[in-house]
mmCIF file of C-alpha atoms in Angstrom:
data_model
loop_
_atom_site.group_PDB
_atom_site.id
_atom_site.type_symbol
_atom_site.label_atom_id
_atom_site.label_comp_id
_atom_site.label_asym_id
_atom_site.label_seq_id
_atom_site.Cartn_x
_atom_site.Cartn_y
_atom_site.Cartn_z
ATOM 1 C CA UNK A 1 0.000 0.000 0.000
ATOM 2 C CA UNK A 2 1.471 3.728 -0.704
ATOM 3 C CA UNK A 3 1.647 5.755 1.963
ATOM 4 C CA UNK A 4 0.672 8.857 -0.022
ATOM 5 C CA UNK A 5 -2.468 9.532 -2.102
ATOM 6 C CA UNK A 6 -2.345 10.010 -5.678
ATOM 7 C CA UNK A 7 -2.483 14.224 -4.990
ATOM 8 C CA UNK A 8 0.354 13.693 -3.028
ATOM 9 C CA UNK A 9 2.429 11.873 -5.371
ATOM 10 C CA UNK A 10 1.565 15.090 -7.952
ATOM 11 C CA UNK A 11 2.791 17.530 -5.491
ATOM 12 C CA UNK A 12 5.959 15.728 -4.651
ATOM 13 C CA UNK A 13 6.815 15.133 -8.690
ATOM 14 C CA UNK A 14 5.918 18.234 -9.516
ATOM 15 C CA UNK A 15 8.317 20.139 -6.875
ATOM 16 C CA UNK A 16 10.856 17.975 -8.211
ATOM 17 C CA UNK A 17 11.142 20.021 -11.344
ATOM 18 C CA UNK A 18 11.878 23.284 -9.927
ATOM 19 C CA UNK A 19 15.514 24.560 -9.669
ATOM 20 C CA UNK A 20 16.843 27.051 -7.280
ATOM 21 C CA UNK A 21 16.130 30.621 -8.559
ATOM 22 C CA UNK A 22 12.361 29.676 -10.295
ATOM 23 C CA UNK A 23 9.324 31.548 -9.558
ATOM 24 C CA UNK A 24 6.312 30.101 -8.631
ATOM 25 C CA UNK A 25 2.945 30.952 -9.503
ATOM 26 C CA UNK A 26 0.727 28.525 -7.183
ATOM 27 C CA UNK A 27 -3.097 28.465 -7.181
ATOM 28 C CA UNK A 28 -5.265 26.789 -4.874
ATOM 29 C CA UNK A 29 -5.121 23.133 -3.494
ATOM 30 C CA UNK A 30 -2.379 20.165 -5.267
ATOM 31 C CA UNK A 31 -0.929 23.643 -7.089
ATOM 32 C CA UNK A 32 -0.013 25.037 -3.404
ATOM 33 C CA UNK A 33 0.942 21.560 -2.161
ATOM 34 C CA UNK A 34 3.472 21.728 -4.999
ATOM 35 C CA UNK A 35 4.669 25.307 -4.510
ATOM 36 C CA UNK A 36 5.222 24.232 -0.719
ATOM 37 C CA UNK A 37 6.964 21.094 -1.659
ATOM 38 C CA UNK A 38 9.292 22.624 -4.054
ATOM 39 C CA UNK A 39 10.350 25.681 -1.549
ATOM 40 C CA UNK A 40 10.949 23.472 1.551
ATOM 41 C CA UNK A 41 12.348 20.270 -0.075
ATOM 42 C CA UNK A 42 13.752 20.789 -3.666
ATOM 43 C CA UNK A 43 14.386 24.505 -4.407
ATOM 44 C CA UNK A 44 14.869 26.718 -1.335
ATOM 45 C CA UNK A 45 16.409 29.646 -2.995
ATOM 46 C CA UNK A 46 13.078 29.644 -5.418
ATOM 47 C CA UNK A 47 10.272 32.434 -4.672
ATOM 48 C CA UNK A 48 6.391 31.362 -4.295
ATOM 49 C CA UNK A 49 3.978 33.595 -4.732
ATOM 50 C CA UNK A 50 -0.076 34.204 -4.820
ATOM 51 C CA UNK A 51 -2.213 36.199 -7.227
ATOM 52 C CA UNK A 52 -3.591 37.738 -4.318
ATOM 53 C CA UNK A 53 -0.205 39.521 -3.605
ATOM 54 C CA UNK A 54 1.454 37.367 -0.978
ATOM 55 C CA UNK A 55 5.405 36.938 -2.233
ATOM 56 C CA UNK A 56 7.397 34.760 -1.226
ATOM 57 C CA UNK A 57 5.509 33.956 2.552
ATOM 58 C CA UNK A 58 7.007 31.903 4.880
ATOM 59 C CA UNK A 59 4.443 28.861 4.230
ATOM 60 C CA UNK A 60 4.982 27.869 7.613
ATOM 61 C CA UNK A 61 1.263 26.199 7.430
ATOM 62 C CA UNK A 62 -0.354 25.060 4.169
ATOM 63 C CA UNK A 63 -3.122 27.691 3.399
ATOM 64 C CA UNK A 64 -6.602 26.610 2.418
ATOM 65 C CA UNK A 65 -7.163 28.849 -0.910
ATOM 66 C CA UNK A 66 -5.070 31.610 -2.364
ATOM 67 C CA UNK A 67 -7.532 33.994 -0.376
ATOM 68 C CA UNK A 68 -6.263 32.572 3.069
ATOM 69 C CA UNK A 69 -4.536 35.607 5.341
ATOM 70 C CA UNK A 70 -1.377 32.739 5.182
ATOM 71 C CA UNK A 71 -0.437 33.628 1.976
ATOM 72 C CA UNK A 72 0.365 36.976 3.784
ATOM 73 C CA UNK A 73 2.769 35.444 6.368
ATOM 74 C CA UNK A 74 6.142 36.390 6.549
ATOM 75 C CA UNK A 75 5.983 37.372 2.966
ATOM 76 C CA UNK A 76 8.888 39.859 1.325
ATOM 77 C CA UNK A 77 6.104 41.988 0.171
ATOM 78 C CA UNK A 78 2.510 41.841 0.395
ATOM 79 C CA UNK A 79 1.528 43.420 -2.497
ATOM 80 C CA UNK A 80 -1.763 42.851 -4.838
ATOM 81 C CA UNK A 81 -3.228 41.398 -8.000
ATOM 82 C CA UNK A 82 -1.699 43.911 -10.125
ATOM 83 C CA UNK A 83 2.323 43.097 -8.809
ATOM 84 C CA UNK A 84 1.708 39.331 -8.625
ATOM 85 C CA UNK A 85 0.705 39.809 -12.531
ATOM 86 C CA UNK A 86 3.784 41.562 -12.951
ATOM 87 C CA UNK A 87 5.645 39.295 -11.472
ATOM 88 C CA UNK A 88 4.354 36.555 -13.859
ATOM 89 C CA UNK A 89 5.078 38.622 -17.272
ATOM 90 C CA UNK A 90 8.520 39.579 -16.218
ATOM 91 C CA UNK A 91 10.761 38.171 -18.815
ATOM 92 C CA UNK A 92 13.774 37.812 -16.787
ATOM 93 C CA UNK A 93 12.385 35.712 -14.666
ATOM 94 C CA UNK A 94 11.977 31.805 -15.023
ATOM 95 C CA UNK A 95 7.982 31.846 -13.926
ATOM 96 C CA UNK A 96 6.402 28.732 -13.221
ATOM 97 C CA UNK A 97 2.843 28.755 -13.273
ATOM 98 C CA UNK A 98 1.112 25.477 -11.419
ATOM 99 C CA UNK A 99 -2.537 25.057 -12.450
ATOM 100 C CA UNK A 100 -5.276 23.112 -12.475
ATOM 101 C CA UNK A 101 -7.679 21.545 -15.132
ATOM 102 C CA UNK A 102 -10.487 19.780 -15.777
ATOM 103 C CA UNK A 103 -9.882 19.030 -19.583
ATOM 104 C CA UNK A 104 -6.559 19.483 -21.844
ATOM 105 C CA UNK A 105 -6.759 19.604 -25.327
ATOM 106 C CA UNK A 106 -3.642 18.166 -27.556
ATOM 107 C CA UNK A 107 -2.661 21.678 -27.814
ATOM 108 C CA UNK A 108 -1.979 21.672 -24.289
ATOM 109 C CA UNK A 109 -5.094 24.864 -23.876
ATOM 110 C CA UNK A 110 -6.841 23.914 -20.363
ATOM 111 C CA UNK A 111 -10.372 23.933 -19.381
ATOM 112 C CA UNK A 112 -11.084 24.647 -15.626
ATOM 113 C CA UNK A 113 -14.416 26.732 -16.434
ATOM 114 C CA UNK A 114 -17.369 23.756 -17.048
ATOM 115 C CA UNK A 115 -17.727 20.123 -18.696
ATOM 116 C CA UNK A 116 -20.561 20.671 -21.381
ATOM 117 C CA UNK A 117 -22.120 23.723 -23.156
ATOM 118 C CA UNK A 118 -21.129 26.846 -21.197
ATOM 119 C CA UNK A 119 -25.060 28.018 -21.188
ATOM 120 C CA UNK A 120 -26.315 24.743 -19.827
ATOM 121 C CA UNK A 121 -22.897 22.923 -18.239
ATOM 122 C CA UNK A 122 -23.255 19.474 -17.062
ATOM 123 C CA UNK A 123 -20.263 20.588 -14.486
ATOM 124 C CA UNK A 124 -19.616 24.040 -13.816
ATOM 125 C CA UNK A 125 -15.950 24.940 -12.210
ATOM 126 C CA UNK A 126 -14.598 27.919 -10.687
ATOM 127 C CA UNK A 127 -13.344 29.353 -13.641
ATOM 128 C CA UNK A 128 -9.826 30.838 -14.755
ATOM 129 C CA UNK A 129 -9.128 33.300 -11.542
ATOM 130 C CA UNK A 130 -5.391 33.916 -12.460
ATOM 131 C CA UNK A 131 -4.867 30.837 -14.729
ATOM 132 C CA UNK A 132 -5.270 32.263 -17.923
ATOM 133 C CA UNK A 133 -2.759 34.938 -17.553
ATOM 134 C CA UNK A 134 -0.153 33.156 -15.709
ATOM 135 C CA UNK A 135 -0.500 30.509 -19.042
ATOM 136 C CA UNK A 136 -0.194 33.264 -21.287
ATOM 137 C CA UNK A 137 2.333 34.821 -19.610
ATOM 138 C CA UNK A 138 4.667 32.614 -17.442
ATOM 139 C CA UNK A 139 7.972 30.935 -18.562
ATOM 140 C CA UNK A 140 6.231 27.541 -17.994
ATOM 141 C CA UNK A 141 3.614 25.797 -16.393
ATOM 142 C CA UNK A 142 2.418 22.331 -14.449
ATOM 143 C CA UNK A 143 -1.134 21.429 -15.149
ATOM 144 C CA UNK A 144 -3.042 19.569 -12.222
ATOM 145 C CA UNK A 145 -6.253 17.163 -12.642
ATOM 146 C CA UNK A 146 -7.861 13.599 -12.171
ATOM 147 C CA UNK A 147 -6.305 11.539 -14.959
ATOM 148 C CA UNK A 148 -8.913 9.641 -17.358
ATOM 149 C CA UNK A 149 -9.443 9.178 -20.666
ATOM 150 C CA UNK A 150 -11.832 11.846 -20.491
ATOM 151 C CA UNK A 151 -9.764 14.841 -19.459
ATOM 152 C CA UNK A 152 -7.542 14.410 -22.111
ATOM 153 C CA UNK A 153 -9.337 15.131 -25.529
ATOM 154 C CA UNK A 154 -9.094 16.485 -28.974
ATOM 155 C CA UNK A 155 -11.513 19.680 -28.337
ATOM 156 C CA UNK A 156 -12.401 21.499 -25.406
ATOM 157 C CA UNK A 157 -15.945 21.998 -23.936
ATOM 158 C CA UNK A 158 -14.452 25.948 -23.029
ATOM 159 C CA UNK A 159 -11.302 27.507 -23.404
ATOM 160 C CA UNK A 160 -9.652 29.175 -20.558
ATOM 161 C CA UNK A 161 -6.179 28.903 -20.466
ATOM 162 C CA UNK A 162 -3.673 28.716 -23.782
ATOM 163 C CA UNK A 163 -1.456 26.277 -23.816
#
């Protein structure tokens, strides 16, 4: 038996890619896992950071959502939405992006928005918050979700994120 779950496992790969000096763009849930992993195991001289301004916090604690006041803590600047963007465009920085996705295309575009026709979804998701620009405009990015035949496919059921 494993002793970690499959989200786990995700985080723990996915921190294993980052190199001293990279900066991370995490979202909300595996995507912060990741971020966490990758500062405190992997990459300890690389700088996390939340669209909601928090930059590079101390992450003593895993925080439950980007909008958690622990994003905040111990941070080298608490800043806002418009910074963290900033941060994500600069082009002399190696910006990793971690997201999540319901759907990828073989384009590598994600769909976090809704499974179905956007009028009438047969899933609806929470939608881009800060994924679509940190796709467009980070160095990089890790893409997050369930595996099944399903999520990978030839056309998505909404667009939200470039790939």
């Amino acid at each position: 038996m494993n002793a970690y779950s499959d989200r786990e496992m995700m985080a723990i790969s996915a921190g294993r890619l980052i190199r001293n000096g990279d900066v991370l763009f995490a979202g909300t849930g595996v995507a912060m896992l990741a971020a966490t992993v990758a500062k405190r195991i992997h990459a300890p001289g690389s700088v996390v950071f939340f669209e909601t301004g928090g930059i590079d916090p101390s992450l003593d604690e895993l925080p439950m959502s980007v909008g958690d006041p622990r994003v905040m803590s111990g941070t080298s600047v608490n800043s806002g939405l418009i910074d963290a963007f900033s941060i994500v465009g600069h082009r002399k920085l190696r910006t990793i992006a971690f997201l999540g996705a319901a759907q990828v295309d073989v384009f590598g575009n994600l769909n976090s928005t809704c499974i179905g026709p956007y009028k009438k979804p047969r899933v609806r998701f929470p939608g881009s918050g800060g994924a679509c620009d940190a796709a467009s405009l980070a160095f990089g990015f890790i893409v997050f979700m369930q595996h099944g035949k399903n999520k990978f496919v030839e056309k998505l059921d909404y667009l939200t994120s470039p790939g």
